[in-house]
């Protein structure tokens, strides 16, 4: 007769059930840990970079995404919109984006377009006067609250500040600075990462 202890059937059932329950808990914990590596909505609102697909954006269209609780505009400018930037240069308060560049314009956007690619503008859609959100006024020509030689751009409805198609503020307006351009980079021709560039996160 064998001297090995025999495990009765009730104990064997309990042992199997305990192992199974432990496995389920283990898998659940692993899933929870993996999910913590993904940025939560709270983390995104606090400043996590935001990836944006612009593959469907057509010339003349703009999409808005949220980053750090702020609206960020991504505008695909038409050739006419890009050409208008030369026409507004002498009417602007800070045409070369020299004011507070660390806050308003990354070094790689210190150009006439204020962008990495001439046709794509990325800007925070908040007026630098008192924080209102400007309206799009892309059509050129005379319009209410705009000059007769208007080339297209943005109008702040609160106090009348106007910005050109690169988000540069016009002279003699309440807004003291151009619209901010957040740090960003292209992940591909159709994807932009807002809030991070080659130097790190904003």
Short mmCIF file of C-alpha atoms in Angstrom, two decimals:
data_model
loop_
_atom_site.label_atom_id
_atom_site.label_comp_id
_atom_site.label_asym_id
_atom_site.label_seq_id
_atom_site.Cartn_x
_atom_site.Cartn_y
_atom_site.Cartn_z
CA UNK A 1 0.00 0.00 0.00
CA UNK A 2 1.33 3.49 -0.92
CA UNK A 3 2.44 5.77 1.89
CA UNK A 4 1.61 8.92 -0.13
CA UNK A 5 -1.18 11.00 1.32
CA UNK A 6 -4.33 10.87 -0.69
CA UNK A 7 -6.13 14.18 -1.32
CA UNK A 8 -9.85 13.64 -0.98
CA UNK A 9 -12.12 14.79 -3.79
CA UNK A 10 -13.60 17.74 -1.84
CA UNK A 11 -10.15 19.19 -1.15
CA UNK A 12 -9.10 18.66 -4.72
CA UNK A 13 -12.17 20.63 -5.91
CA UNK A 14 -11.37 23.47 -3.48
CA UNK A 15 -7.75 23.54 -4.65
CA UNK A 16 -8.77 23.75 -8.33
CA UNK A 17 -11.32 26.50 -7.60
CA UNK A 18 -8.77 28.53 -5.61
CA UNK A 19 -6.16 28.30 -8.38
CA UNK A 20 -8.72 29.31 -10.99
CA UNK A 21 -9.86 32.31 -8.94
CA UNK A 22 -6.25 33.36 -8.38
CA UNK A 23 -5.59 33.16 -12.12
CA UNK A 24 -8.60 35.35 -12.89
CA UNK A 25 -7.48 37.94 -10.31
CA UNK A 26 -3.96 37.82 -11.72
CA UNK A 27 -5.19 38.41 -15.26
CA UNK A 28 -7.46 41.21 -14.08
CA UNK A 29 -4.59 42.89 -12.26
CA UNK A 30 -2.36 42.59 -15.33
CA UNK A 31 -5.08 44.19 -17.46
CA UNK A 32 -5.42 47.03 -14.97
CA UNK A 33 -1.66 47.57 -14.93
CA UNK A 34 -1.46 47.62 -18.73
CA UNK A 35 -4.32 50.12 -18.91
CA UNK A 36 -2.42 52.48 -16.60
CA UNK A 37 0.24 52.88 -19.30
CA UNK A 38 -2.32 54.51 -21.59
CA UNK A 39 -2.90 58.27 -20.99
CA UNK A 40 -6.22 58.83 -19.26
CA UNK A 41 -8.63 61.61 -20.19
CA UNK A 42 -7.46 63.46 -17.08
CA UNK A 43 -3.82 63.09 -18.16
CA UNK A 44 -4.67 64.38 -21.63
CA UNK A 45 -6.44 67.38 -20.14
CA UNK A 46 -3.44 68.03 -17.90
CA UNK A 47 -1.11 68.20 -20.86
CA UNK A 48 -0.43 64.81 -22.40
CA UNK A 49 0.39 65.16 -26.12
CA UNK A 50 -2.53 64.68 -28.49
CA UNK A 51 -2.20 62.84 -31.80
CA UNK A 52 -4.32 64.24 -34.64
CA UNK A 53 -5.12 62.63 -37.97
CA UNK A 54 -5.32 65.29 -40.70
CA UNK A 55 -5.64 62.90 -43.66
CA UNK A 56 -9.25 63.96 -44.37
CA UNK A 57 -8.62 67.71 -43.97
CA UNK A 58 -9.31 69.51 -47.25
CA UNK A 59 -7.82 72.89 -48.33
CA UNK A 60 -9.74 75.67 -46.61
CA UNK A 61 -10.95 73.37 -43.80
CA UNK A 62 -10.09 73.62 -40.12
CA UNK A 63 -10.50 71.12 -37.32
CA UNK A 64 -10.36 71.80 -33.60
CA UNK A 65 -8.90 69.46 -30.98
CA UNK A 66 -8.51 69.88 -27.24
CA UNK A 67 -5.09 70.03 -25.62
CA UNK A 68 -4.56 71.10 -22.00
CA UNK A 69 -8.18 72.19 -21.91
CA UNK A 70 -7.62 74.63 -24.81
CA UNK A 71 -8.92 74.55 -28.37
CA UNK A 72 -6.15 73.94 -30.88
CA UNK A 73 -6.92 74.80 -34.49
CA UNK A 74 -5.44 72.85 -37.38
CA UNK A 75 -6.10 74.73 -40.60
CA UNK A 76 -5.19 73.46 -44.05
CA UNK A 77 -4.62 76.70 -45.91
CA UNK A 78 -5.38 77.08 -49.60
CA UNK A 79 -2.70 78.55 -51.90
CA UNK A 80 -4.68 81.81 -51.79
CA UNK A 81 -4.61 81.82 -47.99
CA UNK A 82 -0.85 81.27 -48.00
CA UNK A 83 -0.39 84.06 -50.57
CA UNK A 84 -2.43 86.46 -48.41
CA UNK A 85 0.26 86.36 -45.71
CA UNK A 86 2.56 88.60 -47.79
CA UNK A 87 -0.23 91.14 -48.24
CA UNK A 88 -0.84 91.60 -44.51
CA UNK A 89 2.79 91.87 -43.40
CA UNK A 90 2.91 95.68 -43.02
CA UNK A 91 -0.41 95.80 -41.15
CA UNK A 92 0.65 93.48 -38.35
CA UNK A 93 1.81 94.32 -34.83
CA UNK A 94 4.34 91.47 -34.71
CA UNK A 95 4.76 90.22 -38.28
CA UNK A 96 7.98 88.32 -37.53
CA UNK A 97 6.74 86.77 -34.27
CA UNK A 98 9.51 88.38 -32.19
CA UNK A 99 7.42 89.03 -29.06
CA UNK A 100 7.79 86.35 -26.39
CA UNK A 101 8.76 83.60 -28.84
CA UNK A 102 9.27 81.05 -26.03
CA UNK A 103 5.60 81.47 -25.12
CA UNK A 104 3.97 82.11 -28.49
CA UNK A 105 6.08 80.75 -31.36
CA UNK A 106 8.45 77.74 -31.41
CA UNK A 107 11.71 78.40 -33.25
CA UNK A 108 10.76 76.10 -36.13
CA UNK A 109 7.66 78.26 -36.75
CA UNK A 110 9.52 81.56 -36.74
CA UNK A 111 8.65 82.23 -40.36
CA UNK A 112 6.02 84.04 -42.39
CA UNK A 113 3.67 81.06 -42.21
CA UNK A 114 4.22 80.43 -38.49
CA UNK A 115 4.22 76.75 -39.31
CA UNK A 116 6.35 73.74 -40.18
CA UNK A 117 4.56 73.26 -43.49
CA UNK A 118 3.32 76.42 -45.26
CA UNK A 119 -0.17 75.01 -45.84
CA UNK A 120 -0.82 73.78 -42.28
CA UNK A 121 -1.40 76.21 -39.40
CA UNK A 122 -1.48 74.85 -35.85
CA UNK A 123 -2.54 77.47 -33.31
CA UNK A 124 -4.28 77.78 -29.96
CA UNK A 125 -7.66 79.35 -30.67
CA UNK A 126 -7.67 81.74 -27.73
CA UNK A 127 -7.33 85.51 -28.12
CA UNK A 128 -4.30 86.90 -26.29
CA UNK A 129 -6.35 89.83 -24.98
CA UNK A 130 -8.83 88.37 -22.50
CA UNK A 131 -9.14 84.74 -23.55
CA UNK A 132 -12.13 84.77 -25.89
CA UNK A 133 -12.19 82.39 -28.85
CA UNK A 134 -11.93 84.19 -32.21
CA UNK A 135 -14.31 83.38 -35.06
CA UNK A 136 -13.19 82.28 -38.50
CA UNK A 137 -13.50 84.96 -41.17
CA UNK A 138 -11.81 83.22 -44.08
CA UNK A 139 -13.62 85.06 -46.87
CA UNK A 140 -11.76 88.10 -48.14
CA UNK A 141 -13.26 91.52 -48.87
CA UNK A 142 -15.43 94.02 -46.95
CA UNK A 143 -17.48 92.58 -44.09
CA UNK A 144 -19.01 93.90 -40.84
CA UNK A 145 -16.33 94.71 -38.22
CA UNK A 146 -13.55 94.14 -40.77
CA UNK A 147 -11.56 96.45 -43.06
CA UNK A 148 -12.41 96.75 -46.74
CA UNK A 149 -9.08 95.18 -47.73
CA UNK A 150 -9.59 92.15 -45.47
CA UNK A 151 -7.55 89.19 -46.72
CA UNK A 152 -9.13 86.54 -44.49
CA UNK A 153 -8.29 85.42 -40.97
CA UNK A 154 -9.86 85.50 -37.54
CA UNK A 155 -11.96 88.04 -35.64
CA UNK A 156 -12.35 88.05 -31.87
CA UNK A 157 -16.02 88.82 -31.17
CA UNK A 158 -15.36 90.16 -27.67
CA UNK A 159 -13.25 93.26 -28.39
CA UNK A 160 -12.55 93.24 -32.11
CA UNK A 161 -8.98 91.98 -32.32
CA UNK A 162 -8.16 90.62 -35.76
CA UNK A 163 -5.59 88.02 -36.81
CA UNK A 164 -4.37 87.02 -40.26
CA UNK A 165 -4.27 83.51 -41.71
CA UNK A 166 -1.13 82.79 -39.67
CA UNK A 167 -2.70 83.93 -36.39
CA UNK A 168 -0.67 87.18 -36.35
CA UNK A 169 -2.44 90.10 -34.69
CA UNK A 170 -3.08 93.32 -36.56
CA UNK A 171 -1.81 96.69 -35.30
CA UNK A 172 -3.86 98.88 -32.97
CA UNK A 173 -5.96 96.04 -31.62
CA UNK A 174 -6.58 95.06 -27.96
CA UNK A 175 -4.76 91.72 -28.29
CA UNK A 176 -1.08 92.29 -27.43
CA UNK A 177 0.31 89.15 -29.09
CA UNK A 178 -0.16 86.70 -31.92
CA UNK A 179 -2.16 83.53 -31.32
CA UNK A 180 0.07 80.95 -29.63
CA UNK A 181 1.52 78.14 -31.72
CA UNK A 182 1.91 75.06 -29.51
CA UNK A 183 4.93 72.82 -29.81
CA UNK A 184 4.12 70.09 -32.27
CA UNK A 185 5.66 67.67 -34.73
CA UNK A 186 4.67 65.52 -37.68
CA UNK A 187 4.57 61.78 -37.04
CA UNK A 188 3.80 61.29 -40.74
CA UNK A 189 2.34 63.34 -43.59
CA UNK A 190 -1.12 62.76 -42.15
CA UNK A 191 -0.53 62.77 -38.38
CA UNK A 192 0.49 65.61 -36.06
CA UNK A 193 1.42 65.33 -32.40
CA UNK A 194 0.30 68.40 -30.43
CA UNK A 195 2.25 69.24 -27.26
CA UNK A 196 5.53 67.52 -28.11
CA UNK A 197 8.40 67.99 -30.54
CA UNK A 198 11.95 66.73 -31.02
CA UNK A 199 13.03 68.57 -27.86
CA UNK A 200 10.41 66.95 -25.67
CA UNK A 201 6.99 67.84 -24.29
CA UNK A 202 5.82 71.42 -24.08
#
